[in-house]
Short mmCIF file of C-alpha atoms in Angstrom, two decimals:
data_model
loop_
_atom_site.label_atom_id
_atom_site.label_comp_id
_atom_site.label_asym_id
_atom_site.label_seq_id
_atom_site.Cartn_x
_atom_site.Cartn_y
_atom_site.Cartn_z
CA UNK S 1 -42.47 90.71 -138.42
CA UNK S 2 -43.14 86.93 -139.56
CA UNK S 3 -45.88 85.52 -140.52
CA UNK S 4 -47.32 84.05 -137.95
CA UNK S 5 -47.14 83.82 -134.09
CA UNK S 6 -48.49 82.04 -131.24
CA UNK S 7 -50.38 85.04 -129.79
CA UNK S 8 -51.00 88.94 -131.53
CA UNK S 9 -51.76 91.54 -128.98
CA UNK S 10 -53.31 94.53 -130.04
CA UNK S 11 -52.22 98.10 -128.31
CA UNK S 12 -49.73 98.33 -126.24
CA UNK S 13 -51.23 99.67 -123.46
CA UNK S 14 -51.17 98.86 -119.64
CA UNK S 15 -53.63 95.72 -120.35
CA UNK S 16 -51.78 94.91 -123.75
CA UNK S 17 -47.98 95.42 -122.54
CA UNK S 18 -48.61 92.94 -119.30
CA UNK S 19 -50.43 90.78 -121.50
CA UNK S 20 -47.86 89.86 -123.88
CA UNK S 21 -45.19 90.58 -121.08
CA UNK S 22 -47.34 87.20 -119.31
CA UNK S 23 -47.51 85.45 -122.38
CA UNK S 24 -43.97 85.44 -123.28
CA UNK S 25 -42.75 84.36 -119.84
CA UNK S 26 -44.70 81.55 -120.34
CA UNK S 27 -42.57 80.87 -123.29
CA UNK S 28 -45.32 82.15 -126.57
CA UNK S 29 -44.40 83.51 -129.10
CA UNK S 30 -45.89 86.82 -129.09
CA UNK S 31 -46.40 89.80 -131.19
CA UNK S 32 -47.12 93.37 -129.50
CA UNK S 33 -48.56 95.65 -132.17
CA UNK S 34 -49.31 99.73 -131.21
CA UNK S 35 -50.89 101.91 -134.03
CA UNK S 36 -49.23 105.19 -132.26
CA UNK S 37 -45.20 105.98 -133.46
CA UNK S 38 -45.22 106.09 -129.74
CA UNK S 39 -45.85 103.97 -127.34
CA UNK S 40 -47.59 106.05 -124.02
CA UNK S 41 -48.10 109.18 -126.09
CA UNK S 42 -50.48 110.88 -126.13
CA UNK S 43 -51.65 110.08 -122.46
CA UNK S 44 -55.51 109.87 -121.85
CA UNK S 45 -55.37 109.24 -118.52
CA UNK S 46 -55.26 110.86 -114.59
CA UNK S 47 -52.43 109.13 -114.12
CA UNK S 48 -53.26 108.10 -110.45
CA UNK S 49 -52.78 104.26 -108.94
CA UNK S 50 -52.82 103.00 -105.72
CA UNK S 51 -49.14 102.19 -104.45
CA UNK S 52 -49.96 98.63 -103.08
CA UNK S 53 -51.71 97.23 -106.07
CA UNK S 54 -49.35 98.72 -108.92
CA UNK S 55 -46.84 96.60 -106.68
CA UNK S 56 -48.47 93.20 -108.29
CA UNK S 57 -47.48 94.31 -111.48
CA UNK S 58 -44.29 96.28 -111.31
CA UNK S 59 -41.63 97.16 -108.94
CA UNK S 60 -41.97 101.01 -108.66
CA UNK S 61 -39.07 103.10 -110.80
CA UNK S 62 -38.72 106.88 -109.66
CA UNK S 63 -38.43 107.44 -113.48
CA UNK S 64 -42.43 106.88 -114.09
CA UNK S 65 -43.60 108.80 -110.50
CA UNK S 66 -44.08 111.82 -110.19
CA UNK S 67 -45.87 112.41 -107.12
CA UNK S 68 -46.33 110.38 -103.43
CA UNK S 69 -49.97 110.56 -102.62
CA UNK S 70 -50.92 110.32 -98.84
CA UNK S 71 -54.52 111.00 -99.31
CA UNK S 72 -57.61 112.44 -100.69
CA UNK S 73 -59.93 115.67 -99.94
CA UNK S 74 -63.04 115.68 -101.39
CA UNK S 75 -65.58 118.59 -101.81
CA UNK S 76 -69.06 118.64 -102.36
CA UNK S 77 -70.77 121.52 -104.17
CA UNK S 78 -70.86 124.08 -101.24
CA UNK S 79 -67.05 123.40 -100.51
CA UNK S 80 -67.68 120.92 -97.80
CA UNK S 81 -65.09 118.90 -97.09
CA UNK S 82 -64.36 115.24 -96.71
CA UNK S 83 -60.52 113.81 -96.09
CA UNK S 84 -58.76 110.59 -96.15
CA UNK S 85 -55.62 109.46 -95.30
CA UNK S 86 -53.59 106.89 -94.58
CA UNK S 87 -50.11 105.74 -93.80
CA UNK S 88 -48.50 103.12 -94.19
CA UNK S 89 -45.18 101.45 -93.88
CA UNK S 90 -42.68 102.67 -96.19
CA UNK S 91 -44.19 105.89 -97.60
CA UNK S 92 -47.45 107.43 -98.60
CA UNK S 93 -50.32 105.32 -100.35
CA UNK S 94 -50.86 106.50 -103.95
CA UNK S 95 -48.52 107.09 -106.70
CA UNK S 96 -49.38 110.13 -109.18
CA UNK S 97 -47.69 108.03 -112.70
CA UNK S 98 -45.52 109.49 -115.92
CA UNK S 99 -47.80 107.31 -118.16
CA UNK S 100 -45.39 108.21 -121.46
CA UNK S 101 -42.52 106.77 -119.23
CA UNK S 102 -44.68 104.02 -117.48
CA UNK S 103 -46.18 102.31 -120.23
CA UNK S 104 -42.79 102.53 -122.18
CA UNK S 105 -41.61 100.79 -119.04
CA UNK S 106 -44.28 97.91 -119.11
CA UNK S 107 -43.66 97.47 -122.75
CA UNK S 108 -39.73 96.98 -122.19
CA UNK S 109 -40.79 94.70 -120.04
CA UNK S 110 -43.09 92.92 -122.48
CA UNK S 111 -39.95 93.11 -124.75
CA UNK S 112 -37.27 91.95 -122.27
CA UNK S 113 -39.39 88.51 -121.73
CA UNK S 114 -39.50 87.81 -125.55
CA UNK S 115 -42.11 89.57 -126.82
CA UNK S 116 -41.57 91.21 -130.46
CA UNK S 117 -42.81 94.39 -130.55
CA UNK S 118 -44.11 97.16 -133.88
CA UNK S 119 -45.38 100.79 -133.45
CA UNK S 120 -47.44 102.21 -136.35
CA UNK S 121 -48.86 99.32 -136.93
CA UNK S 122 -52.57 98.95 -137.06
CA UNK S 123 -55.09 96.51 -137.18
CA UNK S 124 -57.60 96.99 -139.51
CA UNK S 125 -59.62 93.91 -139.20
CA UNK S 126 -59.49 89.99 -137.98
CA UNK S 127 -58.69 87.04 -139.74
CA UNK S 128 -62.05 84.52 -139.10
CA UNK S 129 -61.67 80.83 -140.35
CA UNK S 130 -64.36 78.81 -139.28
CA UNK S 131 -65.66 80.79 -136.38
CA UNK S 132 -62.43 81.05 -135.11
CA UNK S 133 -60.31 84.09 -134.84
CA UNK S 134 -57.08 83.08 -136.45
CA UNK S 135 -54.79 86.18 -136.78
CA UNK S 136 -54.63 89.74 -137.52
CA UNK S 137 -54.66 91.92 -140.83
CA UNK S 138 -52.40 94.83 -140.20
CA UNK S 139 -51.01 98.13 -141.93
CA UNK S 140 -47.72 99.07 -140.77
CA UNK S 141 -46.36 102.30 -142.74
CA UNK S 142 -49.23 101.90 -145.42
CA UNK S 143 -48.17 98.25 -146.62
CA UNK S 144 -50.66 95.37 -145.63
CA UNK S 145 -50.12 92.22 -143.82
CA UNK S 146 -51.83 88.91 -142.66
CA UNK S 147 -50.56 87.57 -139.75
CA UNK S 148 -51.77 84.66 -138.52
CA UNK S 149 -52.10 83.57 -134.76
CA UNK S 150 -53.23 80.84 -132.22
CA UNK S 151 -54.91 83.36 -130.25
CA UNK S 152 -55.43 87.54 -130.15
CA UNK S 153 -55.91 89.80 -127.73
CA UNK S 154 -57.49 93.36 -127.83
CA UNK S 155 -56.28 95.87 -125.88
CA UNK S 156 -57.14 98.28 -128.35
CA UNK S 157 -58.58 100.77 -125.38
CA UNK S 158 -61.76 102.83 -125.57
CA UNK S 159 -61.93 102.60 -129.59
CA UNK S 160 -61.79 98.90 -129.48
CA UNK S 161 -62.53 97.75 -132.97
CA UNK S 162 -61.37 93.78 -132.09
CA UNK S 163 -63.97 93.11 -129.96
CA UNK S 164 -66.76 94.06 -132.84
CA UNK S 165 -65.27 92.52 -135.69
CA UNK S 166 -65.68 89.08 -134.15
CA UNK S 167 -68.91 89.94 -133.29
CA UNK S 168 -68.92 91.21 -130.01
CA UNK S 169 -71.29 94.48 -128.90
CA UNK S 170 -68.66 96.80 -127.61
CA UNK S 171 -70.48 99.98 -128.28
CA UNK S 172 -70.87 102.12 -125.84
CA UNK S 173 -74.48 103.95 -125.03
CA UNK S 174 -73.63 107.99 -123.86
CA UNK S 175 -74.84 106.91 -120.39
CA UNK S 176 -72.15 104.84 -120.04
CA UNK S 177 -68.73 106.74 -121.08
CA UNK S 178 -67.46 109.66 -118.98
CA UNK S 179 -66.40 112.58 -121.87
CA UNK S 180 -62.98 113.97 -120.07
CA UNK S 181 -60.30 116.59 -120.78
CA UNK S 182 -56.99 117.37 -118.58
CA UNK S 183 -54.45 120.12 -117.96
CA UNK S 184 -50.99 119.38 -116.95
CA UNK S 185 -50.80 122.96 -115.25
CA UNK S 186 -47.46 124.65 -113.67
CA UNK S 187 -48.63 126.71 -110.29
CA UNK S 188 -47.60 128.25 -106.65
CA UNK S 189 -49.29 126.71 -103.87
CA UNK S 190 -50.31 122.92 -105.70
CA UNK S 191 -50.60 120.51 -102.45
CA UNK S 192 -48.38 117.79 -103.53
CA UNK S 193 -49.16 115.70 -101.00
CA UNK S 194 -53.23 114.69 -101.84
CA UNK S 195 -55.93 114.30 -104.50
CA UNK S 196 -58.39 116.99 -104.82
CA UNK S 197 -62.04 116.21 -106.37
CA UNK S 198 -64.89 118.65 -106.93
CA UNK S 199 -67.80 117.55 -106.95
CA UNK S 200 -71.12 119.05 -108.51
CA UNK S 201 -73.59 119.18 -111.38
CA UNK S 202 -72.59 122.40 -112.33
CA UNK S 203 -69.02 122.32 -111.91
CA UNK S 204 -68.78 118.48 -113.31
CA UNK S 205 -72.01 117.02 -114.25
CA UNK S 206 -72.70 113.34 -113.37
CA UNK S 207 -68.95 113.20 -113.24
CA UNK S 208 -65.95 115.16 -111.36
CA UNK S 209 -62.99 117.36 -111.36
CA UNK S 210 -59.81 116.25 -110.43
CA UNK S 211 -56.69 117.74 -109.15
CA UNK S 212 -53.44 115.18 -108.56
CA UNK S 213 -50.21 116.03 -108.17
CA UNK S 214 -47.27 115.67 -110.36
CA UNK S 215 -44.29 117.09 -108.58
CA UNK S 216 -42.14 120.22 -108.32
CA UNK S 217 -45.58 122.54 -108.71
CA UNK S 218 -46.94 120.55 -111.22
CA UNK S 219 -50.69 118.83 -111.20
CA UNK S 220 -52.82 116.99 -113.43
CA UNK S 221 -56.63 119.26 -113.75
CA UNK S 222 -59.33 116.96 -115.32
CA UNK S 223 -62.58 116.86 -115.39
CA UNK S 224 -65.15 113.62 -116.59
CA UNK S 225 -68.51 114.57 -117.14
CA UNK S 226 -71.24 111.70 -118.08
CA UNK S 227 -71.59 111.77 -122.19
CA UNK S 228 -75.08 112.07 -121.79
CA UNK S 229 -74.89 115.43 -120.00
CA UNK S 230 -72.36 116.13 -122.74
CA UNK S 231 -73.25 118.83 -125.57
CA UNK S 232 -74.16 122.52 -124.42
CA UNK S 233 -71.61 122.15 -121.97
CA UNK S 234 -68.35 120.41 -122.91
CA UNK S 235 -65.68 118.86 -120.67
CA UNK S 236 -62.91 121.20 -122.20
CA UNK S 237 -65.03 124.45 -121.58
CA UNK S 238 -66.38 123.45 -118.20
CA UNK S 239 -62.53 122.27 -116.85
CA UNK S 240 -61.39 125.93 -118.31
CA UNK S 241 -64.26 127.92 -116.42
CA UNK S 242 -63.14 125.79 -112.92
CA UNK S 243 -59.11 126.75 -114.25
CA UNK S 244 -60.31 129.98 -114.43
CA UNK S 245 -62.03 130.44 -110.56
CA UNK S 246 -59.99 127.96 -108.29
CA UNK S 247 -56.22 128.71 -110.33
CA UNK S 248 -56.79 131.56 -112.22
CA UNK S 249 -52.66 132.19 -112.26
CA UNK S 250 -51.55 128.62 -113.41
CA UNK S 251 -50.10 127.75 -116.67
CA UNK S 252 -50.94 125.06 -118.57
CA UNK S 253 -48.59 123.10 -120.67
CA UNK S 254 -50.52 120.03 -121.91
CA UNK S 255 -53.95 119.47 -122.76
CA UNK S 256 -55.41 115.92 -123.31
CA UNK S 257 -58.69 114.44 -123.89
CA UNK S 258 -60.52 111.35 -123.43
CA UNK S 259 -63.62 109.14 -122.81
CA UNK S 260 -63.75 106.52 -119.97
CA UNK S 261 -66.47 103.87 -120.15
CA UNK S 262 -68.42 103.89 -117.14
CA UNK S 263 -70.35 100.83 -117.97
CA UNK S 264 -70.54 97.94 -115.82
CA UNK S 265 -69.49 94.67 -116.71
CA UNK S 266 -70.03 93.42 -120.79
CA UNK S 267 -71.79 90.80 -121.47
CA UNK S 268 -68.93 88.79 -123.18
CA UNK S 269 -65.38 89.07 -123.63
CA UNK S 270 -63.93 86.35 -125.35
CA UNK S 271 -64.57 84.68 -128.79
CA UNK S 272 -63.34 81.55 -130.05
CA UNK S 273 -59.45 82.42 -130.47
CA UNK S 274 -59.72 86.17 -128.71
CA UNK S 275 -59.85 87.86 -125.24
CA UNK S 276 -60.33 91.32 -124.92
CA UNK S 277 -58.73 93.26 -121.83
CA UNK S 278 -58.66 97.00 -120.41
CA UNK S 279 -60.50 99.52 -121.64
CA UNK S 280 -61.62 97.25 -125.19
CA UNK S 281 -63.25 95.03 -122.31
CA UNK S 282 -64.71 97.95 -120.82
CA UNK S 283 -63.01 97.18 -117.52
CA UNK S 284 -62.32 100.38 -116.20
CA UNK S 285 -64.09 101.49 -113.03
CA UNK S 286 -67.39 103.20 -112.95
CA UNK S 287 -67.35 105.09 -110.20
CA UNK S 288 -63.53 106.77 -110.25
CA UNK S 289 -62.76 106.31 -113.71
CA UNK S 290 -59.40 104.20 -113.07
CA UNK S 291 -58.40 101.38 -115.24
CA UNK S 292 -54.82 101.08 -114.88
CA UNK S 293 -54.50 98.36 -112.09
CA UNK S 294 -57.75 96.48 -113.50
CA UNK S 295 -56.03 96.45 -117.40
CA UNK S 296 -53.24 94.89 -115.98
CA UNK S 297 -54.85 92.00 -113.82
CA UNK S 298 -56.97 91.19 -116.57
CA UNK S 299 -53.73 91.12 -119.36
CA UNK S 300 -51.94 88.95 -116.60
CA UNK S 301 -54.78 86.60 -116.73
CA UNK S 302 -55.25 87.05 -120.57
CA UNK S 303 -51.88 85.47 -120.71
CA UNK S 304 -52.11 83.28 -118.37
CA UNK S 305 -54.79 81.50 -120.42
CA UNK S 306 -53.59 82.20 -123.58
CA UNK S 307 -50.68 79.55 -122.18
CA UNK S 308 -52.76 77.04 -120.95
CA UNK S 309 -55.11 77.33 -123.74
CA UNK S 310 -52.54 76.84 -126.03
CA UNK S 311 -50.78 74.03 -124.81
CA UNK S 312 -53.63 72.45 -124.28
CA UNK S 313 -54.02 72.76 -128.23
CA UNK S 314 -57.71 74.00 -127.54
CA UNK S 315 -58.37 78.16 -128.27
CA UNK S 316 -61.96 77.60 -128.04
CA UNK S 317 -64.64 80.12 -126.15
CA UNK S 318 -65.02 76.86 -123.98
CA UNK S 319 -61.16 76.94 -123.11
CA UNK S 320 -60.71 80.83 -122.97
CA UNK S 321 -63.47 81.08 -120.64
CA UNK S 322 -61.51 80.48 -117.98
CA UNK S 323 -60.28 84.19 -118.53
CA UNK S 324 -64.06 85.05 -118.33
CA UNK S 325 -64.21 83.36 -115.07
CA UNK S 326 -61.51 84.77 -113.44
CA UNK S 327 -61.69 88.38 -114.26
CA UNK S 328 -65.33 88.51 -113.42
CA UNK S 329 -64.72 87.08 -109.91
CA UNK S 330 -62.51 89.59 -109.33
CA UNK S 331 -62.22 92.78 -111.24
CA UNK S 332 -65.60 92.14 -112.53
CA UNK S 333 -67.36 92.22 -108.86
CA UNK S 334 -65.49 95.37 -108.02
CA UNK S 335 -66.84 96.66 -110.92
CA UNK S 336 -70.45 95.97 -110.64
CA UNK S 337 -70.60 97.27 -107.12
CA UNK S 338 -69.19 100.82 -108.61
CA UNK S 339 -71.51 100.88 -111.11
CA UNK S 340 -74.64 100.51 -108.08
CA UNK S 341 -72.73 103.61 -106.69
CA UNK S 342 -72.95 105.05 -109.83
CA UNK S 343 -76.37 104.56 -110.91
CA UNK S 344 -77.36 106.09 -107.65
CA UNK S 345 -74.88 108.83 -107.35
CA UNK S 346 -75.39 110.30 -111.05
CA UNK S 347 -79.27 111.26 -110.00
CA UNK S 348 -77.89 113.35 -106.88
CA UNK S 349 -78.54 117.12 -106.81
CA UNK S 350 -76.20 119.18 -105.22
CA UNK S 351 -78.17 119.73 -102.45
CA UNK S 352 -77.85 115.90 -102.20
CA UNK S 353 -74.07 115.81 -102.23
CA UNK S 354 -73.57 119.10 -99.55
CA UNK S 355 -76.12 116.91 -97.59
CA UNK S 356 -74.00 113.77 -97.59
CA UNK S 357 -70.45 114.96 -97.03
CA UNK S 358 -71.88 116.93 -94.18
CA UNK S 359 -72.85 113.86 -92.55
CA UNK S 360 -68.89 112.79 -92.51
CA UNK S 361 -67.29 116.42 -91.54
CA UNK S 362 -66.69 115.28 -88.02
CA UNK S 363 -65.34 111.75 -89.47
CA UNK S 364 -61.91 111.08 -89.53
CA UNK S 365 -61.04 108.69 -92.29
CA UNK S 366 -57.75 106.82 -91.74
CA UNK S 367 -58.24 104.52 -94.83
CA UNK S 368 -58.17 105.43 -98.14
CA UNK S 369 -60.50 102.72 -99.27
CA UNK S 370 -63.86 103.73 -101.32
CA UNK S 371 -65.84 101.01 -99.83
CA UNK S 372 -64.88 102.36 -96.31
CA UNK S 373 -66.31 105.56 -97.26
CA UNK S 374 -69.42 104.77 -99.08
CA UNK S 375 -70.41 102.50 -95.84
CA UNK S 376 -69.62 105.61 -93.43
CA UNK S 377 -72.35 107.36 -96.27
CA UNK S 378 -74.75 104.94 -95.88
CA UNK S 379 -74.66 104.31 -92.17
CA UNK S 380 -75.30 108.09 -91.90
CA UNK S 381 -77.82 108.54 -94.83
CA UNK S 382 -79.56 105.67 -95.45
CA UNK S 383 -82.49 107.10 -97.12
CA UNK S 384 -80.46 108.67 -99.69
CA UNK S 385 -78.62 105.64 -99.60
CA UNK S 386 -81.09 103.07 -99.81
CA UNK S 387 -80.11 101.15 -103.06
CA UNK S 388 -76.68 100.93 -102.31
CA UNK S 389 -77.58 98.69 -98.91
CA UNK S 390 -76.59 95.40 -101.20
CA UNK S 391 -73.39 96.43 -101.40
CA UNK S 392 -72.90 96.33 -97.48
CA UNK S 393 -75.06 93.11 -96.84
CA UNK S 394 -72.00 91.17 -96.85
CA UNK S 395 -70.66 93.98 -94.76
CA UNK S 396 -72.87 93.95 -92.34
CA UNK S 397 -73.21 89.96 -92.10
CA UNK S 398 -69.76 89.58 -91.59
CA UNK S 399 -69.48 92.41 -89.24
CA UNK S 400 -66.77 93.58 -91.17
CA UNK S 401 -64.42 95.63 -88.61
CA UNK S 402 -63.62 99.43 -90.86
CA UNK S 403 -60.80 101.54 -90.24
CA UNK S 404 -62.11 104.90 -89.67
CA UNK S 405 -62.90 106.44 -87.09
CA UNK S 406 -65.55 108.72 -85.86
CA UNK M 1 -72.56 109.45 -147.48
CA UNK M 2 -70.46 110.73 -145.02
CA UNK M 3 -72.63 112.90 -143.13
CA UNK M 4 -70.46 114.58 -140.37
CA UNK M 5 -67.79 117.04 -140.27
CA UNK M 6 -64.70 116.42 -137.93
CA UNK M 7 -62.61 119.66 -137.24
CA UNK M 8 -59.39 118.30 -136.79
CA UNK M 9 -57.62 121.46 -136.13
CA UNK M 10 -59.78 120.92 -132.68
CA UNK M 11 -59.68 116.77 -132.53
CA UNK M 12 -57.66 115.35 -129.43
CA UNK M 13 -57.96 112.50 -131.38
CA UNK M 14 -59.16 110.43 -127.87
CA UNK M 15 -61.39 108.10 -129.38
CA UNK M 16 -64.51 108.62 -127.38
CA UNK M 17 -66.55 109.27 -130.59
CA UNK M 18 -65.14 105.60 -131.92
CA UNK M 19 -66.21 104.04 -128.70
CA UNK M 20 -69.82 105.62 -128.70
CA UNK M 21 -70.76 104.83 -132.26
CA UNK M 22 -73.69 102.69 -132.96
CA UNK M 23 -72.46 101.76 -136.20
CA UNK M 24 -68.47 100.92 -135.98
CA UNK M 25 -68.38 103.83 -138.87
CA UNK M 26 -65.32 105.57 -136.85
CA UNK M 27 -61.92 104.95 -136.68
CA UNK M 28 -58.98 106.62 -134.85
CA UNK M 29 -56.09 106.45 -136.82
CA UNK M 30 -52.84 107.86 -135.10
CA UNK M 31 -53.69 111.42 -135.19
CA UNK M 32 -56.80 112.00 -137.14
CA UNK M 33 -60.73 110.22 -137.08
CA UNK M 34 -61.89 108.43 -140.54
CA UNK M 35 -65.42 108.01 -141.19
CA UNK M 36 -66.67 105.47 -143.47
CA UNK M 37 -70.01 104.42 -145.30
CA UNK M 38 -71.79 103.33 -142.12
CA UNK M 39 -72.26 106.60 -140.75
CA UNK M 40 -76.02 107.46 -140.36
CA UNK M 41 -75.41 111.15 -138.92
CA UNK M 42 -77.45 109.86 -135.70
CA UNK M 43 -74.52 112.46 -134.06
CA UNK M 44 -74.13 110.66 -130.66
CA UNK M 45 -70.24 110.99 -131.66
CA UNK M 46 -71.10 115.17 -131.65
CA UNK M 47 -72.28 114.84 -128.14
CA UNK M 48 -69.81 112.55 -126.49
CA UNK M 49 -66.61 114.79 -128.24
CA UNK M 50 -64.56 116.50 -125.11
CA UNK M 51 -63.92 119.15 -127.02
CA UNK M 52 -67.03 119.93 -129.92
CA UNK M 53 -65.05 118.62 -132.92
CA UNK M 54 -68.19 117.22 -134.36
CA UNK M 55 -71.04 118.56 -136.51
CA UNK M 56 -73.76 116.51 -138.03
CA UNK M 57 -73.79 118.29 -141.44
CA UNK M 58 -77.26 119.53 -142.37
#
């Protein structure tokens, strides 16, 4: 480790491995720090991507996917269900990932394009000159350094300390994190070929349970449940009691926890000399939980700017807005429009779900896409509906043609 | 004062309690939660914890 670099990133992550990966291509010097011995381990995650988006990213290695996905059942609280699938060219549509072996992969990959790389090594606070963020203070097997740095990113997921030490409100209110716990289960008769959710405030309050497969009898069993409807009941207990009734004979082999911010866009993600990406930024979805494709469009851009900022010799908020900019015209609008679905879909009674995917039991959904579905919803249930009708203004406008059929 | 007790023969050590704190008075740290000065026992890490790792000592 020396003693200064152009750029620190902090966790080495999905967001934090494509970050520095970015940065180094464009010829920075860059330092990839992870607190964990090991980098992917221990996984807090679903594991589930889409197979056309991971594509930006990564070319897709048999050694980090487990299972081809060609489609998703859903079922509401009574059992109805709702299915969607899709084909296209050249295999199924979503990958079920090895996170411990994928985000091993995307930090080789960080590695292989310059990037220096430390495990157990922690930041334990910011070095601030002047308003500016100027570098890192780190503990790497109990010694302390100062490293200094042009710019740093945090990618230090959902425990993000970065963020608040330059003075940026990253807290998250219970209302806005999804409390979650997941089996890796062995059992006869897992469909390996779709994505199971439950739905129900019993079963999964303000949140769901999710079956995905991993292969060879295998499937990830996890459950999110809003942290505000966290306490009596928790996510551990609840995913056991659903083990219990729907695969009473499976054996589980891993158990994992986590919390997913469901939050909506923050107000502010950069500082002068610091961007914050994936789950520090709170960029994960609000409505399925997913993160993995959004951390790694915002680390490419994080890096992208980090370049441009740098050579242009200005690290400024003014300069590292353009970061801002981009992410929120992207990710950032996907995001807001889940979090409408969510606002409305975490005051549903169960009644209220059965009611809704009844209205699509005769639909056959050839698209795997969200939006596709919630419009289907709404077209059918627009009372129930009513305050998501912004999200399909555009829709509707543009007369938007959607694959499904009825 | 450190005013809440983490069982950490129970702790996934995910970091939802970190992420949730009003104060910044958490930290994950590999395997194991610290708790520092900050902590005002307000206990909204108790109710966000997956598994119930968390009591807000009396």
């Amino acid at each position: 480790m020396k003693d200064s670099y152009d750029v620190v990133v902090v966790g080495a992550g999905p967001a934090g491995s494509i970050a520095a990966r970015t940065a180094a291509q464009k010829g920075l010097d860059v330092l990839l720090i992870e607190k964990r011995q090991e980098i992917g381990d221990p996984v807090r995650c679903g594991e589930g991507v889409k197979k056309m988006s991971i594509r930006r990213h990564i070319e897709p290695d048999y050694r980090w996917i487990c299972a081809d996905v060609k489609g998703s059942r859903i079922f509401s609280p009574n059992g109805t269900k709702v299915e969607m699938s899709e084909s296209i060219s050249g295999g199924e549509v979503g990958y079920v990932l090895e996170r411990k072996v994928f985000d091993r992969a995307l930090a080789y990959e960080a590695a292989m394009a310059g990037a220096e790389i430390n495990v157990k090594t922690r930041a334990t606070g910011l070095v601030i000159e002047d308003g500016f963020v100027r570098g890192v203070n780190l503990m790497h097997l109990g010694d302390e350094y100062k490293i200094r740095s042009k710019i740093v990113i945090g990618a230090d997921g959902v425990e993000s300390k970065v963020g608040r030490w330059a003075g940026i409100d990253t807290s998250i209110h219970l209302s806005d994190i999804e409390t979650c716990a997941q089996f890796l289960v062995i059992g006869e008769n897992i469909d390996q070929d779709y994505c199971h959710f439950y739905l129900g405030n019993k079963i999964a309050p303000a949140g769901y349970i999710w079956v995905f497969p991993k292969g060879k009898n295998q499937a990830n069993v996890g459950i999110g449940i809003l942290g505000s409807k966290s306490g009596k009941y928790r996510a551990v207990t609840l995913l056991s009691d659903f083990l219990k009734e729907h695969m009473p004979d499976a054996k589980i082999i891993e158990m994992v926890v986590g919390g997913v911010p469901v939050k909506g866009t923050i107000e502010k993600t950069i500082a002068n000399g610091l961007m914050l990406v994936g789950d520090a930024a709170r960029q994960s979805d609000p409505i399925t939980g997913g993160g993995i494709i959004n951390s790694m469009d915002a680390g490419k851009i994080a890096g992208e700017v980090a370049a441009k900022a740098i050579s242009a010799g200005d690290v400024s908020i003014n300069a590292l807005n353009d970061y801002e900019k981009r992410w929120r015209a992207t990710i950032g609008r996907e995001i807001d429009n889940s979090l409408m679905v969510k606002n409305t879909f975490v005051k549903f009674t169960d009644e209220d779900l059965n009611s809704l995917a009844y209205s699509l039991k005769d639909v056959n959904f050839t698209s795997m896409s969200l939006m596709d579905l919630l419009y289907a919803l709404f077209k059918a249930n627009k009372k129930l509906l009513w305050d998501l009708r912004y999200l399909f203004k555009d829709v509707v406008k543009n007369e938007i043609d959607f694959s499904y059929r009825s | 004062m450190v005013v809440i007790h983490i069982n950490r023969y129970k702790c996934g050590y995910c970091g939802a309690c970190v992420g949730v704190c009003p104060s910044g008075a958490l930290e994950l740290i590999e395997t194991w939660i610290e708790v520092d000065k900050n902590c005002t026992g307000c206990g909204i890490c108790a109710k966000v914890c997956p598994v119930g790792a968390i009591e807000v000592k009396k």
